[in-house]
mmCIF file with all atom_site columns, C-alpha atoms in Angstrom:
data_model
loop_
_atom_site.group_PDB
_atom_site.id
_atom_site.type_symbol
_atom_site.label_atom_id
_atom_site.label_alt_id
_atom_site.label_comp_id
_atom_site.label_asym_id
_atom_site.label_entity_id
_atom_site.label_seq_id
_atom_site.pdbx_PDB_ins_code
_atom_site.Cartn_x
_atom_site.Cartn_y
_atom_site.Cartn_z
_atom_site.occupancy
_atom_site.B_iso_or_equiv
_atom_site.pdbx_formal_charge
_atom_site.auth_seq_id
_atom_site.auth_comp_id
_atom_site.auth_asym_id
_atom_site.auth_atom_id
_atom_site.pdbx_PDB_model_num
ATOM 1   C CA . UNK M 1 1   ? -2.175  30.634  8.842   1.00 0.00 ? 1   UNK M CA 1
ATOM 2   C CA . UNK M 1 2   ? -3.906  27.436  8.904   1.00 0.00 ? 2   UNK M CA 1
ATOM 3   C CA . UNK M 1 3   ? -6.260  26.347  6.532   1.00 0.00 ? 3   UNK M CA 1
ATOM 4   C CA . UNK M 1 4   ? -9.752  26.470  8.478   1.00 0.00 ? 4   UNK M CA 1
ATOM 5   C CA . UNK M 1 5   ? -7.924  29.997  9.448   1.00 0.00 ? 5   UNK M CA 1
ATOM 6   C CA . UNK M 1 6   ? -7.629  30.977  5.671   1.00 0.00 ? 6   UNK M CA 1
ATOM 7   C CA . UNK M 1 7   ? -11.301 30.120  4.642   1.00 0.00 ? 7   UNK M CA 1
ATOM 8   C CA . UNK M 1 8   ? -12.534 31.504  7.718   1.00 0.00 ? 8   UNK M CA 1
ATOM 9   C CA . UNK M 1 9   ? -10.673 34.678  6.541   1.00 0.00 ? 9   UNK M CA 1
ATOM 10  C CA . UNK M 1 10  ? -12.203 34.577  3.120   1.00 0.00 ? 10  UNK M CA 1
ATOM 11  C CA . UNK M 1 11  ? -15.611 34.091  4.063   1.00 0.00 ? 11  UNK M CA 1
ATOM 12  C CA . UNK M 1 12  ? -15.860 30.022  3.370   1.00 0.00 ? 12  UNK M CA 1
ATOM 13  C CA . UNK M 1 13  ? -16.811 27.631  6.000   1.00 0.00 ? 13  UNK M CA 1
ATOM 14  C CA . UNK M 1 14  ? -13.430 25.674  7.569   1.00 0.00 ? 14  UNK M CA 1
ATOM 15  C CA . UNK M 1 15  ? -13.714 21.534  6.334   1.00 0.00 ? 15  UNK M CA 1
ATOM 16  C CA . UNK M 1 16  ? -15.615 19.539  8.951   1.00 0.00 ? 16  UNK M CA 1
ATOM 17  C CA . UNK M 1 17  ? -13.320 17.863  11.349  1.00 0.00 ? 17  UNK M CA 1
ATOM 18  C CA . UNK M 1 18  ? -14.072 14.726  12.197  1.00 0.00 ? 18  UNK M CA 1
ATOM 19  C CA . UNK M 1 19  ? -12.908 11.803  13.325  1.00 0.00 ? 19  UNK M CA 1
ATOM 20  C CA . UNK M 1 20  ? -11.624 9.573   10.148  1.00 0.00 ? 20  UNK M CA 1
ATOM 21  C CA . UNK M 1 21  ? -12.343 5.918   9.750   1.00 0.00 ? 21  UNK M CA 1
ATOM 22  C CA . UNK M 1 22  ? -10.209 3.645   7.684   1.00 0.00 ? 22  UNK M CA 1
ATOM 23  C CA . UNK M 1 23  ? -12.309 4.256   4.402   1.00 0.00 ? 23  UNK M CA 1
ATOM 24  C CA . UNK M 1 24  ? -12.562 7.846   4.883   1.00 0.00 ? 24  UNK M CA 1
ATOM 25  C CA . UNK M 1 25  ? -8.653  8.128   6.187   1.00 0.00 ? 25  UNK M CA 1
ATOM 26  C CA . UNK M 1 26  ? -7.717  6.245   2.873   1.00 0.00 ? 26  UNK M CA 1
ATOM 27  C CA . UNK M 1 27  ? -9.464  8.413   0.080   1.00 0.00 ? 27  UNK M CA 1
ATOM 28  C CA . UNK M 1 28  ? -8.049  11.332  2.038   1.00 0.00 ? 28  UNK M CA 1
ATOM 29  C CA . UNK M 1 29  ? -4.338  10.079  1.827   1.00 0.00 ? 29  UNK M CA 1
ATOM 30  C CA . UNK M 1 30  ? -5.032  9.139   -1.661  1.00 0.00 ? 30  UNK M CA 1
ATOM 31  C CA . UNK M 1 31  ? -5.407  12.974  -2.224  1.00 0.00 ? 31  UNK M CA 1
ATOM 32  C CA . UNK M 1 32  ? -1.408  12.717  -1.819  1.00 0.00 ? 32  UNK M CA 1
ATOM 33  C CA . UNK M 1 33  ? 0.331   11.308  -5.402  1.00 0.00 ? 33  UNK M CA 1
ATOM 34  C CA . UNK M 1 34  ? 2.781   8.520   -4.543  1.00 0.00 ? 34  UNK M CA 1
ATOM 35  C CA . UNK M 1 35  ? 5.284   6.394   -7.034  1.00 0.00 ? 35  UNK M CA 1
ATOM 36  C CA . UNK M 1 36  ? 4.230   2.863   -7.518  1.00 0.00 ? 36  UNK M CA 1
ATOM 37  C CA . UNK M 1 37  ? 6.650   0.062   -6.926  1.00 0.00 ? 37  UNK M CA 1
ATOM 38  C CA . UNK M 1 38  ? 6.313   -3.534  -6.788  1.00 0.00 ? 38  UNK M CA 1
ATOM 39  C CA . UNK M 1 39  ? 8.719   -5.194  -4.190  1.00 0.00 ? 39  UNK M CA 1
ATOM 40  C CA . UNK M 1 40  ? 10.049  -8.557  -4.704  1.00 0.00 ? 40  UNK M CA 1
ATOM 41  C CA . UNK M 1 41  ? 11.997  -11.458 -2.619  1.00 0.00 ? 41  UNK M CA 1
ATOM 42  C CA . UNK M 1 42  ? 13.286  -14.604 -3.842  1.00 0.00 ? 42  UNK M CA 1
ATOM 43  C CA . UNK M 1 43  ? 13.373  -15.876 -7.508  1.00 0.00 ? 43  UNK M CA 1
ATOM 44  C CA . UNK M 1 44  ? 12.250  -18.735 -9.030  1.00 0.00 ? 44  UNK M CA 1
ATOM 45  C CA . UNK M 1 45  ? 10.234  -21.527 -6.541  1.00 0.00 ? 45  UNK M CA 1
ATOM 46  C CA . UNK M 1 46  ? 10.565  -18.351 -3.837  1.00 0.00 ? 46  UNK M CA 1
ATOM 47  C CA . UNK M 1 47  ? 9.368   -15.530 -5.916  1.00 0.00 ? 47  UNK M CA 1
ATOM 48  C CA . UNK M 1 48  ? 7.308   -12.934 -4.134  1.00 0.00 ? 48  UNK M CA 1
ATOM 49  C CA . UNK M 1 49  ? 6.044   -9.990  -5.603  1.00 0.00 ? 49  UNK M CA 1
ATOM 50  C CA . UNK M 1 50  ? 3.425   -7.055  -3.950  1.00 0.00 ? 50  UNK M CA 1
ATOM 51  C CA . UNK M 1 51  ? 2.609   -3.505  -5.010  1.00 0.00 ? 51  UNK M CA 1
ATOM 52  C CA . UNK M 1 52  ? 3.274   -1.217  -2.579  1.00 0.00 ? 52  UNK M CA 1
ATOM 53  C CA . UNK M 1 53  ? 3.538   3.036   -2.243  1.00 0.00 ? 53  UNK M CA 1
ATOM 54  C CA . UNK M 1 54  ? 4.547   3.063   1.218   1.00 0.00 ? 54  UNK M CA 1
ATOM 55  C CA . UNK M 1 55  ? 8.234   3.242   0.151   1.00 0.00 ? 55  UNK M CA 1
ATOM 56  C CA . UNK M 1 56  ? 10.724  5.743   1.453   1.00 0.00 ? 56  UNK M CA 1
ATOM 57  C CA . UNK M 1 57  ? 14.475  6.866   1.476   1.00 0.00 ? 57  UNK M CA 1
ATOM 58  C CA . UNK M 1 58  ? 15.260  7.525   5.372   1.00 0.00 ? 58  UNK M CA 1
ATOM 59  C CA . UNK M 1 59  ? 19.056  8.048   4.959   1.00 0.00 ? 59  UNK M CA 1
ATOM 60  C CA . UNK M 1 60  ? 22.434  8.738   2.757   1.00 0.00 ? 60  UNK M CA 1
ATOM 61  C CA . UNK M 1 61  ? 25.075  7.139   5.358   1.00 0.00 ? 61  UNK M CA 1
ATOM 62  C CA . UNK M 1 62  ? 24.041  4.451   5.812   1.00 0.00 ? 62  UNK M CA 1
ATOM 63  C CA . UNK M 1 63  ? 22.370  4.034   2.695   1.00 0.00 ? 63  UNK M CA 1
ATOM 64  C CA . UNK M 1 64  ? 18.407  3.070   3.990   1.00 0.00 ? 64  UNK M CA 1
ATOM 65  C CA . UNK M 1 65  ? 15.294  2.604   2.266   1.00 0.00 ? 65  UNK M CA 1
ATOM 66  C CA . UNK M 1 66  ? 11.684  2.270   4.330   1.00 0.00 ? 66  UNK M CA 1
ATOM 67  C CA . UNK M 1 67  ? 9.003   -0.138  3.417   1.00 0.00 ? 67  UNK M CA 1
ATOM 68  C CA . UNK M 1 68  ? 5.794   -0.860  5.079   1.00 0.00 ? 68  UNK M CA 1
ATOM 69  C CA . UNK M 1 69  ? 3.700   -4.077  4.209   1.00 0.00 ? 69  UNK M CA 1
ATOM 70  C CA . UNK M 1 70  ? 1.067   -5.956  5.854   1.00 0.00 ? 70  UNK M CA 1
ATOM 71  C CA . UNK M 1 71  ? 2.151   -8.004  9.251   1.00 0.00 ? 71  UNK M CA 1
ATOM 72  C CA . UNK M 1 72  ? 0.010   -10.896 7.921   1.00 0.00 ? 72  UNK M CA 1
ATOM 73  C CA . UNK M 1 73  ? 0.786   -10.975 4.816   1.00 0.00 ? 73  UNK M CA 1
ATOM 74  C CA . UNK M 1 74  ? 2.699   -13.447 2.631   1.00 0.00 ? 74  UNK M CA 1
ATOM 75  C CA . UNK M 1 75  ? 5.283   -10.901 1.548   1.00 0.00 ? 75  UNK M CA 1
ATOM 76  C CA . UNK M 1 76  ? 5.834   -10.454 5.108   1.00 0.00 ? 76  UNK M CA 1
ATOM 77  C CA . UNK M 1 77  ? 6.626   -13.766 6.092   1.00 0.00 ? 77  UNK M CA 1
ATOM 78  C CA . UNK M 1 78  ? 8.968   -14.349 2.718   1.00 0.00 ? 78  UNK M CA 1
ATOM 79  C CA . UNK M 1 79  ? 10.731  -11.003 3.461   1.00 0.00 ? 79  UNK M CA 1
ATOM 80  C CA . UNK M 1 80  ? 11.802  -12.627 7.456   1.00 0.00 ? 80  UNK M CA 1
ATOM 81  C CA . UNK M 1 81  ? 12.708  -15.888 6.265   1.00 0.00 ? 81  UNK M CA 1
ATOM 82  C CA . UNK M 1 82  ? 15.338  -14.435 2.847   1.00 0.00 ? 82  UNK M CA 1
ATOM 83  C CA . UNK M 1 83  ? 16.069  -11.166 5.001   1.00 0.00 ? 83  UNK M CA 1
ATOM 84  C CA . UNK M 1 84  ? 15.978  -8.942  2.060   1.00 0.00 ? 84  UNK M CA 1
ATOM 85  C CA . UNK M 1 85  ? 13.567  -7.087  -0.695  1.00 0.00 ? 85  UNK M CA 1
ATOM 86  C CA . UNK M 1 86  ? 14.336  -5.658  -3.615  1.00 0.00 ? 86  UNK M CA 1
ATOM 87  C CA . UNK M 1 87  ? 11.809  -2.234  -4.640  1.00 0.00 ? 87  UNK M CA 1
ATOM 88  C CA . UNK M 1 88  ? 11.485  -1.890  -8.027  1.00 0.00 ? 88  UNK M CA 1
ATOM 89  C CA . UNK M 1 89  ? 9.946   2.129   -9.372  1.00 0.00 ? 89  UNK M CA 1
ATOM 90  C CA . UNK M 1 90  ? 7.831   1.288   -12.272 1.00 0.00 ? 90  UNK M CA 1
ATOM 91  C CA . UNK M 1 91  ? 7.539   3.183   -15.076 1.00 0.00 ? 91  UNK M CA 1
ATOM 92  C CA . UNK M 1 92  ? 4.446   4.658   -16.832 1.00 0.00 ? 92  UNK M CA 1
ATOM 93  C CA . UNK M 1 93  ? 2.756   2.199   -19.191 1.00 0.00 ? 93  UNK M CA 1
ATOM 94  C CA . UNK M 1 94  ? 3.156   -0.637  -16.444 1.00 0.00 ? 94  UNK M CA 1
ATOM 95  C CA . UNK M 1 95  ? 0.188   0.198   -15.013 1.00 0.00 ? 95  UNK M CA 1
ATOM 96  C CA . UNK M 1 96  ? -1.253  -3.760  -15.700 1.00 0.00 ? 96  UNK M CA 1
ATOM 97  C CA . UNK M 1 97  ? 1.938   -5.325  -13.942 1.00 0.00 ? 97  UNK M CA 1
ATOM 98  C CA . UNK M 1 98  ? 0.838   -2.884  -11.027 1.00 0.00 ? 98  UNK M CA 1
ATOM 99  C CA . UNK M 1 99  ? -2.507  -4.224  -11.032 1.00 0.00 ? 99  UNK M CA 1
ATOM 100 C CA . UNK M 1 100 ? -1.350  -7.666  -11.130 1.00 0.00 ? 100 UNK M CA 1
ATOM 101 C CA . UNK M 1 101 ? 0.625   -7.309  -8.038  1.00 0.00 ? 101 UNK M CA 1
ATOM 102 C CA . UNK M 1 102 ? -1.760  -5.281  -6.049  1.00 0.00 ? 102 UNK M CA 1
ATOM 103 C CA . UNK M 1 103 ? -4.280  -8.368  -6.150  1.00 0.00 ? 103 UNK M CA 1
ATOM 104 C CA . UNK M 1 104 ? -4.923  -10.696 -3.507  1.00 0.00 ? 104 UNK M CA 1
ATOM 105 C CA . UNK M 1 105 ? -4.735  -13.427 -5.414  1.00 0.00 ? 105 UNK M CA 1
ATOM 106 C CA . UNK M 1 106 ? -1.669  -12.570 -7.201  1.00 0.00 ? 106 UNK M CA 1
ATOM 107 C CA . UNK M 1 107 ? 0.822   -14.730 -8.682  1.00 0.00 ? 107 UNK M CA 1
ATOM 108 C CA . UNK M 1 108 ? 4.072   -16.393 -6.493  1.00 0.00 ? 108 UNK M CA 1
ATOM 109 C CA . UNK M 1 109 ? 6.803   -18.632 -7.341  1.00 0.00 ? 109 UNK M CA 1
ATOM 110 C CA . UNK M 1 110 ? 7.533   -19.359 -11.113 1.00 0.00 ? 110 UNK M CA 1
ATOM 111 C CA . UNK M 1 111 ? 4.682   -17.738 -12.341 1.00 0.00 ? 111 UNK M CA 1
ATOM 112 C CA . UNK M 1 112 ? 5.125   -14.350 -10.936 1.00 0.00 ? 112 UNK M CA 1
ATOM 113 C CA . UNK M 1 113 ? 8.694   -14.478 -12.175 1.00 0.00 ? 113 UNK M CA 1
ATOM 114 C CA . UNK M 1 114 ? 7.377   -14.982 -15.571 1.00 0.00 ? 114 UNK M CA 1
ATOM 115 C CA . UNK M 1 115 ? 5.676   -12.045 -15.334 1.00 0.00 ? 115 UNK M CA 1
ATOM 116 C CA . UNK M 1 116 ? 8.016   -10.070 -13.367 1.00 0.00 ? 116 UNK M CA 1
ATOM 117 C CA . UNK M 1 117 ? 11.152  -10.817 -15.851 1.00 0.00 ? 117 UNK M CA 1
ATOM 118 C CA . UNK M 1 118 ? 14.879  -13.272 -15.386 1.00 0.00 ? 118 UNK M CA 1
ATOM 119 C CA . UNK M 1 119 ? 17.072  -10.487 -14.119 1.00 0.00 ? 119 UNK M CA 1
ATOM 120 C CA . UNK M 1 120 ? 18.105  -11.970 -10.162 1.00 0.00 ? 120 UNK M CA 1
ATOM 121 C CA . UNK M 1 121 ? 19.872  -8.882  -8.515  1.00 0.00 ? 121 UNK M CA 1
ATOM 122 C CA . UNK M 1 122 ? 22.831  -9.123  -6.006  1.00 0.00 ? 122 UNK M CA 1
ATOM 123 C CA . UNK M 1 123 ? 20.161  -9.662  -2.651  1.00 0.00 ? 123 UNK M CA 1
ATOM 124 C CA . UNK M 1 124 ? 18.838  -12.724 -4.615  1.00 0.00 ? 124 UNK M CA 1
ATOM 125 C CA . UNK M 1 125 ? 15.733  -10.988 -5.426  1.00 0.00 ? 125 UNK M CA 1
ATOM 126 C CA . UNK M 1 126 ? 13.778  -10.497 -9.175  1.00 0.00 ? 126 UNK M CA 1
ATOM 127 C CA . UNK M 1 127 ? 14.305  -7.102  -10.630 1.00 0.00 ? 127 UNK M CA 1
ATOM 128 C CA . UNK M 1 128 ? 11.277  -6.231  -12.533 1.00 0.00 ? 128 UNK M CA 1
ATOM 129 C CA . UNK M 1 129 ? 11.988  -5.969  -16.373 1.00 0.00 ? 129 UNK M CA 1
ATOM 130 C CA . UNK M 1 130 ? 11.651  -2.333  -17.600 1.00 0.00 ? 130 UNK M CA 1
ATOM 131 C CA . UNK M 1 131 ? 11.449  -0.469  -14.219 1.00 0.00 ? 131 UNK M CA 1
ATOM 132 C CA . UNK M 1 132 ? 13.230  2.642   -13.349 1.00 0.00 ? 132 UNK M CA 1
ATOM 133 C CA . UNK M 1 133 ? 14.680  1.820   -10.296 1.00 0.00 ? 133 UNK M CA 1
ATOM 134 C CA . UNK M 1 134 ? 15.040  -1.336  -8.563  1.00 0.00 ? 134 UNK M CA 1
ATOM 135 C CA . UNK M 1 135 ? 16.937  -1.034  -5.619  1.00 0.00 ? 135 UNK M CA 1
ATOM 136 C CA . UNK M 1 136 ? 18.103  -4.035  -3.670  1.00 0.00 ? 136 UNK M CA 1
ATOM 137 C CA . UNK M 1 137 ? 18.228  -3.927  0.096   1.00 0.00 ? 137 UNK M CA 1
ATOM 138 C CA . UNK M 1 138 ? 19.114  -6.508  3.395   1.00 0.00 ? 138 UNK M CA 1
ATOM 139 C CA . UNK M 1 139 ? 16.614  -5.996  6.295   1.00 0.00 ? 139 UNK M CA 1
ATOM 140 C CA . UNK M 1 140 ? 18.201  -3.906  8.579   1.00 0.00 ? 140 UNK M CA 1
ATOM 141 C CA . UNK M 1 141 ? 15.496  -3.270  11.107  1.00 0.00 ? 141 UNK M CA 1
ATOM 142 C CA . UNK M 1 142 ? 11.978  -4.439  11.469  1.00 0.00 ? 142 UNK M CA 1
ATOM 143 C CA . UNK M 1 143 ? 9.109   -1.925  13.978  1.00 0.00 ? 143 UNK M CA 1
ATOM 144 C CA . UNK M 1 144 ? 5.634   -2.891  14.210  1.00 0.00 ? 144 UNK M CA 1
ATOM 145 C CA . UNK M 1 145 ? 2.982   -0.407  12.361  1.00 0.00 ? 145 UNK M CA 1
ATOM 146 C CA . UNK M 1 146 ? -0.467  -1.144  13.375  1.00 0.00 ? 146 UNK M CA 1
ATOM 147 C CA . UNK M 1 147 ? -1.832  -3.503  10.548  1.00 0.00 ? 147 UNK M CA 1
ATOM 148 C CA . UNK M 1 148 ? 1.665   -3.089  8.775   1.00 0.00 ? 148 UNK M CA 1
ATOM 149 C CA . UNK M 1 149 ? 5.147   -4.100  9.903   1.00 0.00 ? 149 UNK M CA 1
ATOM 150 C CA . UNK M 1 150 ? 7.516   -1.036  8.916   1.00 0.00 ? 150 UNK M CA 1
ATOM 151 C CA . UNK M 1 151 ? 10.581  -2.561  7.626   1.00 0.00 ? 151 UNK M CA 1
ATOM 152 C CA . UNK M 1 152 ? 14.146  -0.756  7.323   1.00 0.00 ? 152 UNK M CA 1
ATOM 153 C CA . UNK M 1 153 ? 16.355  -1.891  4.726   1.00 0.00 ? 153 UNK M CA 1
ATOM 154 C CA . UNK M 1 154 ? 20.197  -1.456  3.793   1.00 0.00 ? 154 UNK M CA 1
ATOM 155 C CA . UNK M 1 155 ? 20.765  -0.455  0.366   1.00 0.00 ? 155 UNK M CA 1
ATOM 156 C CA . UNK M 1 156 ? 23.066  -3.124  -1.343  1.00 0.00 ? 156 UNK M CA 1
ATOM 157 C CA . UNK M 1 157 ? 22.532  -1.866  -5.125  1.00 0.00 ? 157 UNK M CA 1
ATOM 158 C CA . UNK M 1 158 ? 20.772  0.066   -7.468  1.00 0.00 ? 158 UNK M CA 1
ATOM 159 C CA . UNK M 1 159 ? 19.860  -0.781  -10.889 1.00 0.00 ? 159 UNK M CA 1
ATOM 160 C CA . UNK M 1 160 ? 18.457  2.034   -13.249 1.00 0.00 ? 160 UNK M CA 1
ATOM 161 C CA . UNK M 1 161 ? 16.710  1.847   -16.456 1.00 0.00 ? 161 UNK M CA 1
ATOM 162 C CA . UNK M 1 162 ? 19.028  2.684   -19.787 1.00 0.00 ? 162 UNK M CA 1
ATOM 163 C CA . UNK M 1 163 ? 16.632  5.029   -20.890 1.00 0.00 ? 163 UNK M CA 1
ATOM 164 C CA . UNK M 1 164 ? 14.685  7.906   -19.417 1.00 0.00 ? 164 UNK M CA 1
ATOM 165 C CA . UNK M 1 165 ? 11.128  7.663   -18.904 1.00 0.00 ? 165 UNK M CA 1
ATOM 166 C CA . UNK M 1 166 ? 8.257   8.954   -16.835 1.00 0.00 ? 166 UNK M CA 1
ATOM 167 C CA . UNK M 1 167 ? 7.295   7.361   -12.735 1.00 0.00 ? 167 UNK M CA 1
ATOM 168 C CA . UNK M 1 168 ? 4.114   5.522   -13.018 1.00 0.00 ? 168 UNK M CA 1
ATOM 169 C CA . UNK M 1 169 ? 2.065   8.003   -10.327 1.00 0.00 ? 169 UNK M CA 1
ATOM 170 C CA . UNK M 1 170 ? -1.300  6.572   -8.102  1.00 0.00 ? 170 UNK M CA 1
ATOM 171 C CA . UNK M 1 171 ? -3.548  9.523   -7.083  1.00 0.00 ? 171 UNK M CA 1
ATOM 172 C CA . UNK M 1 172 ? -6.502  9.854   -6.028  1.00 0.00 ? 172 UNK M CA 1
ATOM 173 C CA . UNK M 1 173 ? -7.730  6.233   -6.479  1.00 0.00 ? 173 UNK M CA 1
ATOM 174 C CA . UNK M 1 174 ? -6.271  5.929   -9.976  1.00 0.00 ? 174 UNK M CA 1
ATOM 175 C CA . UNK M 1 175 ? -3.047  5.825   -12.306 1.00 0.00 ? 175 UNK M CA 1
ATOM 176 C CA . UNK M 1 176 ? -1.503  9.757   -13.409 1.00 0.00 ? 176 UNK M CA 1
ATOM 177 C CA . UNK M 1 177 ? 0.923   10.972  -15.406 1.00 0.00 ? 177 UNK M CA 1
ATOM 178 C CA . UNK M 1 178 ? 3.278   13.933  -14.214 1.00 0.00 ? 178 UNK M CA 1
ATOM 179 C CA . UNK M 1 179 ? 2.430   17.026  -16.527 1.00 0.00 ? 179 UNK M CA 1
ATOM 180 C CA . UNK M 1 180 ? 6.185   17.827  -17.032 1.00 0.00 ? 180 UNK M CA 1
ATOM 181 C CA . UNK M 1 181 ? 9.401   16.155  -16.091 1.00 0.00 ? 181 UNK M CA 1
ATOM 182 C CA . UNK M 1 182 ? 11.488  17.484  -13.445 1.00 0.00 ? 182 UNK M CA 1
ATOM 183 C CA . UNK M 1 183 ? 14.704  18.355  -14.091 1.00 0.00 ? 183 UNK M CA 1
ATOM 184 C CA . UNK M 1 184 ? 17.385  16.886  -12.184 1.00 0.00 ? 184 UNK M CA 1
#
């Protein structure tokens, strides 16, 4: 039963269906709770850092991991020239280094790195000090996504946090916590 079918059912009136523009499309997807990351390429002079929650695991063999950033944007162009990005899960409490990142003025080069932490992973990219996950990849496969380029990468490492801690969350236009950890 659908939805609209469901309130019909119970005597509400269906949601009005209309025709979503970008605003409207984006507080609706923000309805969905999504990890935050912040991706990086390069180090040092090269360092490249951008928050992102489009991130996705497409496949065990080969290893892959799914990105999607702007097609103008700067980490665009730094991901084609080093072919490969590193996507680092933050943890809860980062919430400012998220903020940071998400900017449009945000730092590069040795600045961001500063901020980001030393720690160079195998690809050649910064892994952020006191994330979860960071998980270096090599650009496998590049597809054009509207005002986004979708970009496929090859998992070349992972590098986990010592200790456990809770995924920083984004929902509904802010920062969450999860109200109990999952087993796993």
């Amino acid at each position: 039963m659908t939805i609209s079918a469901a309130m019909a059912a119970g005597g509400g009136a269906p949601p009005a269906q209309l025709r979503p523009d970008g605003a409207t499309y984006r507080r609706a997807m923000g309805l969905m709770p999504t990890g935050v990351t912040v991706i990086t390429c390069g180090s040092g002079d090269r360092t490249e850092a951008l928050t992102a929650s489009s991130v996705t695991s497409v496949s065990l063999d080969p290893l892959l991991l799914l990105i999607s950033i702007g097609a103008h944007g700067r980490m665009r162009q730094r991901i084609d020239e080093h072919g490969a990005f590193t996507v680092n899960v933050l943890a809860s409490g980062q919430e400012d280094l998220s903020a940071v990142f998400a900017a449009h003025d945000r730092p590069g080069g040795p600045a961001a790195q500063q901020i980001l932490g030393t720690r160079v992973g195998r690809t050649g990219n910064v892994l952020v000090s006191g994330a979860l996950l960071s998980v270096d990849c090599r650009v496998e496969h590049r597809y054009p996504g509207g005002d986004h380029v979708i970009v496929l990468g090859r998992v070349e490492a992972l590098h986990t946090r010592g200790d456990p801690a809770a995924p920083l969350v984004y929902h509904r236009g802010g920062y969450a916590t999860l109200a109990q950890e999952v087993a796993v």
